[in-house]
Amino acid sequence: SRKCNVEHLKMIEDVINRLANNAFTIKNWFIIVFSGLLTIYLQKDASLTIWHTLLLGIIVIICFYSLHVQYLWLERCYREKYKEVRLGKCEDFDMSIQNLKKTTFRNKYISFTFMIYLWAFLFLIITVIVKDYDTVCNLWCSYCNLFCL
C-alpha cells in the first residue's frame, strides 16, 4: 500500500509539472505573439490601424490570460489532490479532481495573473498613444467635444 501510494504521488507530481510547464509555455507564446503584433504595428508601412491593433491586442490578452488561469487553476487542483493522497484521504488510485474543482480557491491565482496581463494591456495602450499621438489626440478631442458639451 505504501509503494502504491508513492507511485500515485509520483503520477500526480508529473501532472503538476506538466501543467506548470504548460503555463510557462503559454506565457512565452504570449510574449512572442504580443511582441509580433506590436512590431507589425510599429513598422512605418504598417497595414494595422489603431483599432485593428487594439482589437487584436485585447483578443490576444484575453485568450492567453484565460489559458494561463486555467492551467494555474488545474495545477492548484492537483496540488490539493497531492495533499489528499499524501494524508491518506484517497483510498484508491484515483487521478480525478472533480470533487476538488468546486472547492479549490481560484481568486488568488487569477488576481496575480491578471496583473501580468494588465501590464501588457497598458503597454499596448501606451504604444498606440506614442506611435499615433496625433490620431489619439484628435479622437480624444472629438470625444470630449461630443460628450462634454
mmCIF file with all atom_site columns, C-alpha atoms in Angstrom:
data_model
loop_
_atom_site.group_PDB
_atom_site.id
_atom_site.type_symbol
_atom_site.label_atom_id
_atom_site.label_alt_id
_atom_site.label_comp_id
_atom_site.label_asym_id
_atom_site.label_entity_id
_atom_site.label_seq_id
_atom_site.pdbx_PDB_ins_code
_atom_site.Cartn_x
_atom_site.Cartn_y
_atom_site.Cartn_z
_atom_site.occupancy
_atom_site.B_iso_or_equiv
_atom_site.pdbx_formal_charge
_atom_site.auth_seq_id
_atom_site.auth_comp_id
_atom_site.auth_asym_id
_atom_site.auth_atom_id
_atom_site.pdbx_PDB_model_num
ATOM 1   C CA . SER A 1 1   ? 0.000   0.000  0.000   1.00 0.00 ? 1   SER A CA 1
ATOM 2   C CA . ARG A 1 2   ? 2.867   2.371  0.828   1.00 0.00 ? 2   ARG A CA 1
ATOM 3   C CA . LYS A 1 3   ? 4.574   1.646  -2.517  1.00 0.00 ? 3   LYS A CA 1
ATOM 4   C CA . CYS A 1 4   ? 1.271   2.176  -4.344  1.00 0.00 ? 4   CYS A CA 1
ATOM 5   C CA . ASN A 1 5   ? 0.823   5.485  -2.528  1.00 0.00 ? 5   ASN A CA 1
ATOM 6   C CA . VAL A 1 6   ? 4.326   6.632  -3.552  1.00 0.00 ? 6   VAL A CA 1
ATOM 7   C CA . GLU A 1 7   ? 3.616   5.748  -7.188  1.00 0.00 ? 7   GLU A CA 1
ATOM 8   C CA . HIS A 1 8   ? 0.332   7.622  -7.005  1.00 0.00 ? 8   HIS A CA 1
ATOM 9   C CA . LEU A 1 9   ? 2.146   10.701 -5.632  1.00 0.00 ? 9   LEU A CA 1
ATOM 10  C CA . LYS A 1 10  ? 4.741   10.472 -8.423  1.00 0.00 ? 10  LYS A CA 1
ATOM 11  C CA . MET A 1 11  ? 1.998   10.396 -11.051 1.00 0.00 ? 11  MET A CA 1
ATOM 12  C CA . ILE A 1 12  ? 0.351   13.457 -9.530  1.00 0.00 ? 12  ILE A CA 1
ATOM 13  C CA . GLU A 1 13  ? 3.730   15.240 -9.386  1.00 0.00 ? 13  GLU A CA 1
ATOM 14  C CA . ASP A 1 14  ? 4.205   14.515 -13.088 1.00 0.00 ? 14  ASP A CA 1
ATOM 15  C CA . VAL A 1 15  ? 0.812   16.055 -13.878 1.00 0.00 ? 15  VAL A CA 1
ATOM 16  C CA . ILE A 1 16  ? 1.642   19.124 -11.759 1.00 0.00 ? 16  ILE A CA 1
ATOM 17  C CA . ASN A 1 17  ? 4.984   19.532 -13.542 1.00 0.00 ? 17  ASN A CA 1
ATOM 18  C CA . ARG A 1 18  ? 3.338   19.273 -16.973 1.00 0.00 ? 18  ARG A CA 1
ATOM 19  C CA . LEU A 1 19  ? 0.703   21.843 -16.030 1.00 0.00 ? 19  LEU A CA 1
ATOM 20  C CA . ALA A 1 20  ? 3.351   24.222 -14.680 1.00 0.00 ? 20  ALA A CA 1
ATOM 21  C CA . ASN A 1 21  ? 5.382   23.756 -17.852 1.00 0.00 ? 21  ASN A CA 1
ATOM 22  C CA . ASN A 1 22  ? 2.306   24.459 -19.987 1.00 0.00 ? 22  ASN A CA 1
ATOM 23  C CA . ALA A 1 23  ? 1.551   27.646 -18.031 1.00 0.00 ? 23  ALA A CA 1
ATOM 24  C CA . PHE A 1 24  ? 5.147   28.774 -18.597 1.00 0.00 ? 24  PHE A CA 1
ATOM 25  C CA . THR A 1 25  ? 4.907   27.937 -22.306 1.00 0.00 ? 25  THR A CA 1
ATOM 26  C CA . ILE A 1 26  ? 1.695   29.954 -22.578 1.00 0.00 ? 26  ILE A CA 1
ATOM 27  C CA . LYS A 1 27  ? 3.466   32.996 -21.109 1.00 0.00 ? 27  LYS A CA 1
ATOM 28  C CA . ASN A 1 28  ? 6.295   32.546 -23.603 1.00 0.00 ? 28  ASN A CA 1
ATOM 29  C CA . TRP A 1 29  ? 3.897   32.287 -26.546 1.00 0.00 ? 29  TRP A CA 1
ATOM 30  C CA . PHE A 1 30  ? 2.014   35.323 -25.281 1.00 0.00 ? 30  PHE A CA 1
ATOM 31  C CA . ILE A 1 31  ? 5.202   37.375 -25.265 1.00 0.00 ? 31  ILE A CA 1
ATOM 32  C CA . ILE A 1 32  ? 6.063   36.201 -28.786 1.00 0.00 ? 32  ILE A CA 1
ATOM 33  C CA . VAL A 1 33  ? 2.603   36.879 -30.259 1.00 0.00 ? 33  VAL A CA 1
ATOM 34  C CA . PHE A 1 34  ? 2.153   40.175 -28.421 1.00 0.00 ? 34  PHE A CA 1
ATOM 35  C CA . SER A 1 35  ? 5.621   41.398 -29.418 1.00 0.00 ? 35  SER A CA 1
ATOM 36  C CA . GLY A 1 36  ? 4.962   40.370 -33.016 1.00 0.00 ? 36  GLY A CA 1
ATOM 37  C CA . LEU A 1 37  ? 1.700   42.307 -33.042 1.00 0.00 ? 37  LEU A CA 1
ATOM 38  C CA . LEU A 1 38  ? 3.401   45.432 -31.702 1.00 0.00 ? 38  LEU A CA 1
ATOM 39  C CA . THR A 1 39  ? 6.316   45.013 -34.111 1.00 0.00 ? 39  THR A CA 1
ATOM 40  C CA . ILE A 1 40  ? 3.977   44.853 -37.090 1.00 0.00 ? 40  ILE A CA 1
ATOM 41  C CA . TYR A 1 41  ? 2.066   47.875 -35.789 1.00 0.00 ? 41  TYR A CA 1
ATOM 42  C CA . LEU A 1 42  ? 5.222   49.950 -35.229 1.00 0.00 ? 42  LEU A CA 1
ATOM 43  C CA . GLN A 1 43  ? 6.540   49.464 -38.768 1.00 0.00 ? 43  GLN A CA 1
ATOM 44  C CA . LYS A 1 44  ? 6.365   52.600 -40.916 1.00 0.00 ? 44  LYS A CA 1
ATOM 45  C CA . ASP A 1 45  ? 4.298   50.968 -43.636 1.00 0.00 ? 45  ASP A CA 1
ATOM 46  C CA . ALA A 1 46  ? 2.106   49.037 -41.183 1.00 0.00 ? 46  ALA A CA 1
ATOM 47  C CA . SER A 1 47  ? -1.221  47.869 -42.505 1.00 0.00 ? 47  SER A CA 1
ATOM 48  C CA . LEU A 1 48  ? -2.679  47.713 -38.992 1.00 0.00 ? 48  LEU A CA 1
ATOM 49  C CA . THR A 1 49  ? -4.702  50.692 -37.827 1.00 0.00 ? 49  THR A CA 1
ATOM 50  C CA . ILE A 1 50  ? -5.101  51.771 -34.224 1.00 0.00 ? 50  ILE A CA 1
ATOM 51  C CA . TRP A 1 51  ? -8.386  49.920 -33.947 1.00 0.00 ? 51  TRP A CA 1
ATOM 52  C CA . HIS A 1 52  ? -7.054  46.718 -35.507 1.00 0.00 ? 52  HIS A CA 1
ATOM 53  C CA . THR A 1 53  ? -4.089  46.763 -33.158 1.00 0.00 ? 53  THR A CA 1
ATOM 54  C CA . LEU A 1 54  ? -6.216  47.416 -30.074 1.00 0.00 ? 54  LEU A CA 1
ATOM 55  C CA . LEU A 1 55  ? -8.753  44.761 -31.036 1.00 0.00 ? 55  LEU A CA 1
ATOM 56  C CA . LEU A 1 56  ? -6.111  42.140 -31.838 1.00 0.00 ? 56  LEU A CA 1
ATOM 57  C CA . GLY A 1 57  ? -4.154  43.062 -28.717 1.00 0.00 ? 57  GLY A CA 1
ATOM 58  C CA . ILE A 1 58  ? -7.198  42.702 -26.488 1.00 0.00 ? 58  ILE A CA 1
ATOM 59  C CA . ILE A 1 59  ? -8.132  39.375 -28.102 1.00 0.00 ? 59  ILE A CA 1
ATOM 60  C CA . VAL A 1 60  ? -4.584  38.074 -27.635 1.00 0.00 ? 60  VAL A CA 1
ATOM 61  C CA . ILE A 1 61  ? -4.512  39.216 -23.998 1.00 0.00 ? 61  ILE A CA 1
ATOM 62  C CA . ILE A 1 62  ? -7.901  37.668 -23.178 1.00 0.00 ? 62  ILE A CA 1
ATOM 63  C CA . CYS A 1 63  ? -7.115  34.357 -24.900 1.00 0.00 ? 63  CYS A CA 1
ATOM 64  C CA . PHE A 1 64  ? -3.716  33.873 -23.304 1.00 0.00 ? 64  PHE A CA 1
ATOM 65  C CA . TYR A 1 65  ? -4.954  35.111 -19.926 1.00 0.00 ? 65  TYR A CA 1
ATOM 66  C CA . SER A 1 66  ? -7.789  32.578 -19.987 1.00 0.00 ? 66  SER A CA 1
ATOM 67  C CA . LEU A 1 67  ? -5.450  29.724 -20.870 1.00 0.00 ? 67  LEU A CA 1
ATOM 68  C CA . HIS A 1 68  ? -2.911  30.768 -18.255 1.00 0.00 ? 68  HIS A CA 1
ATOM 69  C CA . VAL A 1 69  ? -5.511  30.969 -15.482 1.00 0.00 ? 69  VAL A CA 1
ATOM 70  C CA . GLN A 1 70  ? -6.964  27.598 -16.477 1.00 0.00 ? 70  GLN A CA 1
ATOM 71  C CA . TYR A 1 71  ? -3.576  25.886 -16.239 1.00 0.00 ? 71  TYR A CA 1
ATOM 72  C CA . LEU A 1 72  ? -2.766  27.554 -12.914 1.00 0.00 ? 72  LEU A CA 1
ATOM 73  C CA . TRP A 1 73  ? -6.128  26.529 -11.516 1.00 0.00 ? 73  TRP A CA 1
ATOM 74  C CA . LEU A 1 74  ? -5.759  22.918 -12.662 1.00 0.00 ? 74  LEU A CA 1
ATOM 75  C CA . GLU A 1 75  ? -2.269  22.865 -11.172 1.00 0.00 ? 75  GLU A CA 1
ATOM 76  C CA . ARG A 1 76  ? -3.726  24.064 -7.871  1.00 0.00 ? 76  ARG A CA 1
ATOM 77  C CA . CYS A 1 77  ? -6.413  21.345 -8.018  1.00 0.00 ? 77  CYS A CA 1
ATOM 78  C CA . TYR A 1 78  ? -3.748  18.670 -8.496  1.00 0.00 ? 78  TYR A CA 1
ATOM 79  C CA . ARG A 1 79  ? -1.728  20.111 -5.618  1.00 0.00 ? 79  ARG A CA 1
ATOM 80  C CA . GLU A 1 80  ? -4.817  19.636 -3.465  1.00 0.00 ? 80  GLU A CA 1
ATOM 81  C CA . LYS A 1 81  ? -5.125  16.093 -4.821  1.00 0.00 ? 81  LYS A CA 1
ATOM 82  C CA . TYR A 1 82  ? -1.492  15.516 -3.867  1.00 0.00 ? 82  TYR A CA 1
ATOM 83  C CA . LYS A 1 83  ? -2.279  16.629 -0.311  1.00 0.00 ? 83  LYS A CA 1
ATOM 84  C CA . GLU A 1 84  ? -5.251  14.243 -0.150  1.00 0.00 ? 84  GLU A CA 1
ATOM 85  C CA . VAL A 1 85  ? -3.153  11.295 -1.290  1.00 0.00 ? 85  VAL A CA 1
ATOM 86  C CA . ARG A 1 86  ? -0.252  12.224 0.999   1.00 0.00 ? 86  ARG A CA 1
ATOM 87  C CA . LEU A 1 87  ? -2.563  12.416 4.020   1.00 0.00 ? 87  LEU A CA 1
ATOM 88  C CA . GLY A 1 88  ? -4.213  9.118  3.103   1.00 0.00 ? 88  GLY A CA 1
ATOM 89  C CA . LYS A 1 89  ? -7.655  10.586 2.385   1.00 0.00 ? 89  LYS A CA 1
ATOM 90  C CA . CYS A 1 90  ? -7.749  8.982  -1.056  1.00 0.00 ? 90  CYS A CA 1
ATOM 91  C CA . GLU A 1 91  ? -8.098  5.191  -0.816  1.00 0.00 ? 91  GLU A CA 1
ATOM 92  C CA . ASP A 1 92  ? -7.922  4.099  -4.441  1.00 0.00 ? 92  ASP A CA 1
ATOM 93  C CA . PHE A 1 93  ? -5.583  5.006  -7.277  1.00 0.00 ? 93  PHE A CA 1
ATOM 94  C CA . ASP A 1 94  ? -7.691  7.948  -8.401  1.00 0.00 ? 94  ASP A CA 1
ATOM 95  C CA . MET A 1 95  ? -6.475  10.854 -10.548 1.00 0.00 ? 95  MET A CA 1
ATOM 96  C CA . SER A 1 96  ? -9.835  12.614 -10.761 1.00 0.00 ? 96  SER A CA 1
ATOM 97  C CA . ILE A 1 97  ? -10.108 16.178 -9.458  1.00 0.00 ? 97  ILE A CA 1
ATOM 98  C CA . GLN A 1 98  ? -13.848 16.609 -9.979  1.00 0.00 ? 98  GLN A CA 1
ATOM 99  C CA . ASN A 1 99  ? -14.536 16.964 -6.270  1.00 0.00 ? 99  ASN A CA 1
ATOM 100 C CA . LEU A 1 100 ? -11.694 19.489 -5.910  1.00 0.00 ? 100 LEU A CA 1
ATOM 101 C CA . LYS A 1 101 ? -12.745 21.744 -8.794  1.00 0.00 ? 101 LYS A CA 1
ATOM 102 C CA . LYS A 1 102 ? -15.634 23.129 -6.777  1.00 0.00 ? 102 LYS A CA 1
ATOM 103 C CA . THR A 1 103 ? -13.650 23.818 -3.619  1.00 0.00 ? 103 THR A CA 1
ATOM 104 C CA . THR A 1 104 ? -10.259 24.986 -4.887  1.00 0.00 ? 104 THR A CA 1
ATOM 105 C CA . PHE A 1 105 ? -9.788  28.690 -4.401  1.00 0.00 ? 105 PHE A CA 1
ATOM 106 C CA . ARG A 1 106 ? -9.218  30.452 -7.726  1.00 0.00 ? 106 ARG A CA 1
ATOM 107 C CA . ASN A 1 107 ? -9.071  34.180 -6.961  1.00 0.00 ? 107 ASN A CA 1
ATOM 108 C CA . LYS A 1 108 ? -5.505  34.319 -5.649  1.00 0.00 ? 108 LYS A CA 1
ATOM 109 C CA . TYR A 1 109 ? -4.138  32.974 -8.932  1.00 0.00 ? 109 TYR A CA 1
ATOM 110 C CA . ILE A 1 110 ? -6.486  34.986 -11.083 1.00 0.00 ? 110 ILE A CA 1
ATOM 111 C CA . SER A 1 111 ? -5.553  38.294 -9.459  1.00 0.00 ? 111 SER A CA 1
ATOM 112 C CA . PHE A 1 112 ? -1.780  37.767 -9.748  1.00 0.00 ? 112 PHE A CA 1
ATOM 113 C CA . THR A 1 113 ? -2.012  36.574 -13.325 1.00 0.00 ? 113 THR A CA 1
ATOM 114 C CA . PHE A 1 114 ? -4.392  39.421 -14.132 1.00 0.00 ? 114 PHE A CA 1
ATOM 115 C CA . MET A 1 115 ? -1.708  41.929 -13.122 1.00 0.00 ? 115 MET A CA 1
ATOM 116 C CA . ILE A 1 116 ? 0.740   40.466 -15.645 1.00 0.00 ? 116 ILE A CA 1
ATOM 117 C CA . TYR A 1 117 ? -1.752  40.807 -18.490 1.00 0.00 ? 117 TYR A CA 1
ATOM 118 C CA . LEU A 1 118 ? -2.940  44.207 -17.258 1.00 0.00 ? 118 LEU A CA 1
ATOM 119 C CA . TRP A 1 119 ? 0.606   45.496 -17.660 1.00 0.00 ? 119 TRP A CA 1
ATOM 120 C CA . ALA A 1 120 ? 0.631   44.119 -21.209 1.00 0.00 ? 120 ALA A CA 1
ATOM 121 C CA . PHE A 1 121 ? -2.648  45.923 -21.929 1.00 0.00 ? 121 PHE A CA 1
ATOM 122 C CA . LEU A 1 122 ? -1.265  49.197 -20.532 1.00 0.00 ? 122 LEU A CA 1
ATOM 123 C CA . PHE A 1 123 ? 1.860   48.741 -22.649 1.00 0.00 ? 123 PHE A CA 1
ATOM 124 C CA . LEU A 1 124 ? -0.367  48.250 -25.705 1.00 0.00 ? 124 LEU A CA 1
ATOM 125 C CA . ILE A 1 125 ? -2.283  51.453 -24.950 1.00 0.00 ? 125 ILE A CA 1
ATOM 126 C CA . ILE A 1 126 ? 0.910   53.450 -24.350 1.00 0.00 ? 126 ILE A CA 1
ATOM 127 C CA . THR A 1 127 ? 2.446   52.128 -27.584 1.00 0.00 ? 127 THR A CA 1
ATOM 128 C CA . VAL A 1 128 ? -0.624  53.145 -29.575 1.00 0.00 ? 128 VAL A CA 1
ATOM 129 C CA . ILE A 1 129 ? -0.650  56.595 -27.975 1.00 0.00 ? 129 ILE A CA 1
ATOM 130 C CA . VAL A 1 130 ? 3.048   57.191 -28.583 1.00 0.00 ? 130 VAL A CA 1
ATOM 131 C CA . LYS A 1 131 ? 3.025   55.983 -32.194 1.00 0.00 ? 131 LYS A CA 1
ATOM 132 C CA . ASP A 1 132 ? -0.153  57.718 -33.281 1.00 0.00 ? 132 ASP A CA 1
ATOM 133 C CA . TYR A 1 133 ? -0.151  60.629 -30.875 1.00 0.00 ? 133 TYR A CA 1
ATOM 134 C CA . ASP A 1 134 ? -1.897  62.982 -33.301 1.00 0.00 ? 134 ASP A CA 1
ATOM 135 C CA . THR A 1 135 ? -4.626  60.485 -34.133 1.00 0.00 ? 135 THR A CA 1
ATOM 136 C CA . VAL A 1 136 ? -5.221  59.682 -30.471 1.00 0.00 ? 136 VAL A CA 1
ATOM 137 C CA . CYS A 1 137 ? -5.355  63.386 -29.579 1.00 0.00 ? 137 CYS A CA 1
ATOM 138 C CA . ASN A 1 138 ? -7.874  64.044 -32.356 1.00 0.00 ? 138 ASN A CA 1
ATOM 139 C CA . LEU A 1 139 ? -10.011 61.126 -31.200 1.00 0.00 ? 139 LEU A CA 1
ATOM 140 C CA . TRP A 1 140 ? -9.858  62.346 -27.614 1.00 0.00 ? 140 TRP A CA 1
ATOM 141 C CA . CYS A 1 141 ? -10.751 65.910 -28.616 1.00 0.00 ? 141 CYS A CA 1
ATOM 142 C CA . SER A 1 142 ? -13.704 64.730 -30.690 1.00 0.00 ? 142 SER A CA 1
ATOM 143 C CA . TYR A 1 143 ? -14.827 62.525 -27.782 1.00 0.00 ? 143 TYR A CA 1
ATOM 144 C CA . CYS A 1 144 ? -14.624 65.470 -25.380 1.00 0.00 ? 144 CYS A CA 1
ATOM 145 C CA . ASN A 1 145 ? -16.474 67.750 -27.799 1.00 0.00 ? 145 ASN A CA 1
ATOM 146 C CA . LEU A 1 146 ? -19.174 65.153 -28.326 1.00 0.00 ? 146 LEU A CA 1
ATOM 147 C CA . PHE A 1 147 ? -19.807 64.192 -24.707 1.00 0.00 ? 147 PHE A CA 1
ATOM 148 C CA . CYS A 1 148 ? -18.532 67.116 -22.651 1.00 0.00 ? 148 CYS A CA 1
ATOM 149 C CA . LEU A 1 149 ? -20.538 69.914 -24.222 1.00 0.00 ? 149 LEU A CA 1
#
